[in-house]
Short mmCIF file of C-alpha atoms in Angstrom, two decimals:
data_model
loop_
_atom_site.label_atom_id
_atom_site.label_comp_id
_atom_site.label_asym_id
_atom_site.label_seq_id
_atom_site.Cartn_x
_atom_site.Cartn_y
_atom_site.Cartn_z
CA MET A 1 4.67 64.56 -32.43
CA LYS A 2 7.11 67.18 -33.74
CA ASN A 3 7.15 68.02 -37.42
CA VAL A 4 10.81 67.22 -38.14
CA ARG A 5 12.18 67.25 -41.68
CA TYR A 6 14.54 64.37 -42.25
CA ASN A 7 17.51 65.02 -44.51
CA TYR A 8 18.02 61.89 -46.62
CA GLY A 9 20.85 63.61 -48.50
CA LEU A 10 22.98 63.51 -45.34
CA ASP A 11 22.46 59.77 -45.02
CA LEU A 12 23.38 59.31 -48.67
CA LEU A 13 26.53 61.40 -48.15
CA LYS A 14 27.45 59.35 -45.05
CA ILE A 15 26.96 56.08 -46.93
CA THR A 16 29.05 57.35 -49.84
CA ALA A 17 31.78 58.61 -47.49
CA MET A 18 31.86 55.24 -45.67
CA PHE A 19 32.22 53.48 -49.02
CA TYR A 20 35.11 55.80 -49.90
CA VAL A 21 36.80 55.14 -46.54
CA VAL A 22 36.68 51.42 -47.31
CA ILE A 23 38.26 52.15 -50.71
CA LEU A 24 41.04 54.19 -49.07
CA HIS A 25 41.81 51.41 -46.61
CA ALA A 26 41.67 48.72 -49.29
CA LEU A 27 44.00 50.65 -51.61
CA ALA A 28 46.52 51.13 -48.82
CA ARG A 29 46.18 47.76 -47.12
CA TRP A 30 46.33 45.61 -50.23
CA GLY A 31 49.09 47.64 -51.85
CA PHE A 32 47.23 48.65 -55.01
CA LEU A 33 48.91 52.05 -55.01
CA ASP A 34 52.43 50.82 -54.34
CA ASP A 35 52.34 47.66 -56.45
CA SER A 36 50.82 49.08 -59.64
CA ILE A 37 53.24 49.82 -62.45
CA SER A 38 53.37 53.46 -63.51
CA GLY A 39 51.59 54.16 -66.79
CA THR A 40 49.37 51.06 -66.73
CA PRO A 41 45.56 51.22 -66.62
CA GLN A 42 45.67 49.66 -63.12
CA TYR A 43 47.97 52.45 -61.95
CA TYR A 44 45.69 55.18 -63.26
CA LEU A 45 42.58 53.47 -61.92
CA ALA A 46 44.08 53.00 -58.45
CA TRP A 47 45.17 56.63 -58.22
CA LEU A 48 41.85 57.87 -59.63
CA MET A 49 40.05 55.89 -56.91
CA GLU A 50 42.43 57.32 -54.28
CA ALA A 51 41.82 60.90 -55.45
CA ALA A 52 38.05 60.41 -55.57
CA ALA A 53 37.94 58.86 -52.10
CA TYR A 54 40.34 61.26 -50.39
CA CYS A 55 37.59 63.68 -49.36
CA ALA A 56 35.63 61.04 -47.39
CA VAL A 57 36.93 62.10 -43.97
CA ASP A 58 36.25 65.76 -44.76
CA CYS A 59 32.64 64.84 -45.52
CA PHE A 60 32.18 63.44 -42.01
CA ALA A 61 33.53 66.64 -40.43
CA LEU A 62 31.27 68.79 -42.64
CA ILE A 63 28.28 66.64 -41.69
CA THR A 64 29.17 66.99 -38.00
CA GLY A 65 29.14 70.77 -38.25
CA PHE A 66 25.93 70.72 -40.26
CA VAL A 67 24.10 68.38 -37.88
CA TYR A 68 25.23 70.11 -34.69
CA TYR A 69 24.31 73.60 -35.88
CA ASN A 70 21.14 74.71 -34.14
CA GLU A 71 19.61 77.95 -32.99
CA LYS A 72 19.86 76.73 -29.39
CA PRO A 73 23.21 76.34 -27.60
CA VAL A 74 24.88 72.96 -28.16
CA THR A 75 24.61 70.65 -25.19
CA PHE A 76 27.74 68.73 -24.36
CA LYS A 77 27.05 65.02 -23.81
CA LEU A 78 29.95 63.04 -22.43
CA SER A 79 27.81 59.92 -22.85
CA SER A 80 28.18 60.21 -26.65
CA LEU A 81 31.97 60.02 -26.39
CA ILE A 82 31.77 57.13 -23.92
CA LEU A 83 29.44 55.23 -26.26
CA LEU A 84 31.81 55.80 -29.18
CA TRP A 85 34.76 54.62 -27.06
CA LEU A 86 32.81 51.47 -26.04
CA GLN A 87 32.08 50.70 -29.70
CA ILE A 88 35.76 51.00 -30.59
CA VAL A 89 36.79 48.81 -27.65
CA PHE A 90 34.11 46.25 -28.56
CA TYR A 91 35.16 45.91 -32.20
CA GLY A 92 38.84 45.99 -31.28
CA THR A 93 38.24 43.19 -28.78
CA VAL A 94 36.32 41.14 -31.35
CA ASN A 95 39.21 41.65 -33.79
CA LEU A 96 41.71 40.55 -31.12
CA LEU A 97 39.64 37.46 -30.22
CA LEU A 98 39.41 36.50 -33.90
CA LYS A 99 43.19 36.78 -34.19
CA ILE A 100 43.60 34.50 -31.17
CA LEU A 101 40.97 32.05 -32.49
CA PHE A 102 42.60 31.77 -35.92
CA GLY A 103 46.18 31.84 -34.63
CA VAL A 104 47.06 35.16 -36.26
CA PRO A 105 50.02 36.73 -34.46
CA PHE A 106 49.51 40.09 -32.81
CA VAL A 107 51.84 42.56 -31.17
CA GLU A 108 52.46 42.32 -27.44
CA ASN A 109 50.83 45.63 -26.51
CA GLU A 110 47.77 45.17 -28.75
CA VAL A 111 45.48 44.64 -25.74
CA ARG A 112 46.51 48.07 -24.41
CA LEU A 113 46.01 49.58 -27.87
CA VAL A 114 42.49 48.14 -28.04
CA LEU A 115 41.44 49.22 -24.54
CA LEU A 116 43.03 52.69 -24.64
CA PRO A 117 42.57 53.89 -28.23
CA LEU A 118 42.72 57.59 -27.29
CA ILE A 119 46.00 57.38 -25.40
CA SER A 120 47.63 55.03 -27.89
CA ASN A 121 46.29 56.89 -30.97
CA THR A 122 45.33 53.50 -32.40
CA TYR A 123 42.52 55.03 -34.42
CA TRP A 124 43.56 58.52 -35.53
CA TYR A 125 39.99 59.57 -36.36
CA PHE A 126 38.72 58.73 -32.89
CA THR A 127 41.58 60.69 -31.32
CA ALA A 128 40.92 63.69 -33.58
CA TYR A 129 37.15 63.44 -33.09
CA VAL A 130 37.46 63.53 -29.30
CA GLY A 131 39.39 66.79 -29.65
CA LEU A 132 36.84 68.10 -32.14
CA TYR A 133 33.98 67.19 -29.83
CA PHE A 134 35.27 69.63 -27.22
CA PHE A 135 35.50 72.41 -29.83
CA ILE A 136 32.04 71.87 -31.36
CA PRO A 137 30.19 74.19 -28.93
CA VAL A 138 32.70 76.98 -29.66
CA ILE A 139 32.52 76.46 -33.42
CA ILE A 140 28.73 76.38 -33.47
CA CYS A 141 28.58 79.49 -31.28
CA GLY A 142 30.90 81.24 -33.75
CA VAL A 143 28.81 80.14 -36.72
CA HIS A 144 25.63 81.24 -34.95
CA ASN A 145 26.86 84.65 -33.81
CA LEU A 146 28.68 85.85 -36.94
CA ASP A 147 26.68 87.56 -39.65
CA ASN A 148 26.65 85.78 -43.03
CA GLN A 149 29.09 88.21 -44.70
CA THR A 150 31.71 87.90 -41.92
CA LEU A 151 31.23 84.14 -41.78
CA LYS A 152 31.80 83.82 -45.54
CA ILE A 153 35.01 85.85 -45.24
CA VAL A 154 36.23 83.72 -42.31
CA VAL A 155 35.46 80.45 -44.12
CA LEU A 156 37.04 81.69 -47.37
CA PHE A 157 40.16 82.94 -45.56
CA ALA A 158 40.47 79.67 -43.61
CA PHE A 159 40.07 77.69 -46.83
CA ILE A 160 42.77 79.68 -48.63
CA LEU A 161 45.12 79.80 -45.64
CA PHE A 162 44.85 76.17 -44.66
CA THR A 163 44.84 74.67 -48.16
CA ALA A 164 47.23 76.89 -50.12
CA GLY A 165 49.32 77.68 -47.04
CA GLU A 166 49.62 74.03 -46.09
CA THR A 167 50.31 72.96 -49.66
CA TYR A 168 53.19 75.37 -50.14
CA THR A 169 54.68 75.58 -46.65
CA GLY A 170 53.47 72.63 -44.55
CA ASN A 171 53.62 74.90 -41.51
CA PHE A 172 50.14 74.08 -40.19
CA ARG A 173 50.80 70.34 -39.70
CA LEU A 174 47.45 69.30 -41.15
CA GLU A 175 48.78 65.81 -41.96
CA SER A 176 47.20 65.83 -45.45
CA GLY A 177 43.75 66.40 -43.97
CA TYR A 178 44.07 63.78 -41.25
CA SER A 179 44.38 65.94 -38.15
CA LEU A 180 42.35 67.58 -35.42
CA VAL A 181 43.04 71.04 -36.86
CA TRP A 182 41.67 70.06 -40.26
CA LEU A 183 38.55 68.48 -38.70
CA ILE A 184 37.94 71.70 -36.77
CA ILE A 185 38.21 73.70 -39.99
CA MET A 186 35.86 71.36 -41.84
CA CYS A 187 33.36 71.38 -38.97
CA TRP A 188 32.41 74.91 -39.99
CA GLY A 189 29.95 73.07 -42.26
CA GLY A 190 27.21 74.34 -39.98
CA LYS A 191 27.58 77.60 -41.87
CA TYR A 192 25.82 76.00 -44.83
CA LYS A 193 22.83 75.13 -42.69
CA LYS A 194 22.59 78.77 -41.60
CA ALA A 195 22.76 80.20 -45.12
#
């Protein structure tokens, strides 16, 4: 049996990030941000929760880079993407069946949206993650082959360019951190495993 060190901190970060994703969806779905009156405690609490939870998606991309970083070349497994797609189709189908069962109206093309989430961009994270998955071997190779000093400069420059540059110009189309480009940038988290 191999002597493998398990990183419980990563699981704790994933659990926390999932909790924050639920908060983000609840705040948006139930209208807490839009319906709260400016200056009230509810307003400040809702926006504080939004600000605290906003980094949840970034955490998943950082974890991806951290987990995939290895001294050996990354092996590309199409089966992982297929399994993820099947999970999305399964839960989308269950959701659709529950809507039918309880008489909740749904849009005409919802079946297509459920079966073809990548083409329809039904779930933006899945669409972005599929793109990221194809870049992971390149990113990890870059992290592995750059010396620590160069890697720190690249990561620092990317951070400054893609945060300050996006904030002031909007030219990079990072969609407030919800895009393939931003996930690729955040996936450089493997650098922290190397250091």
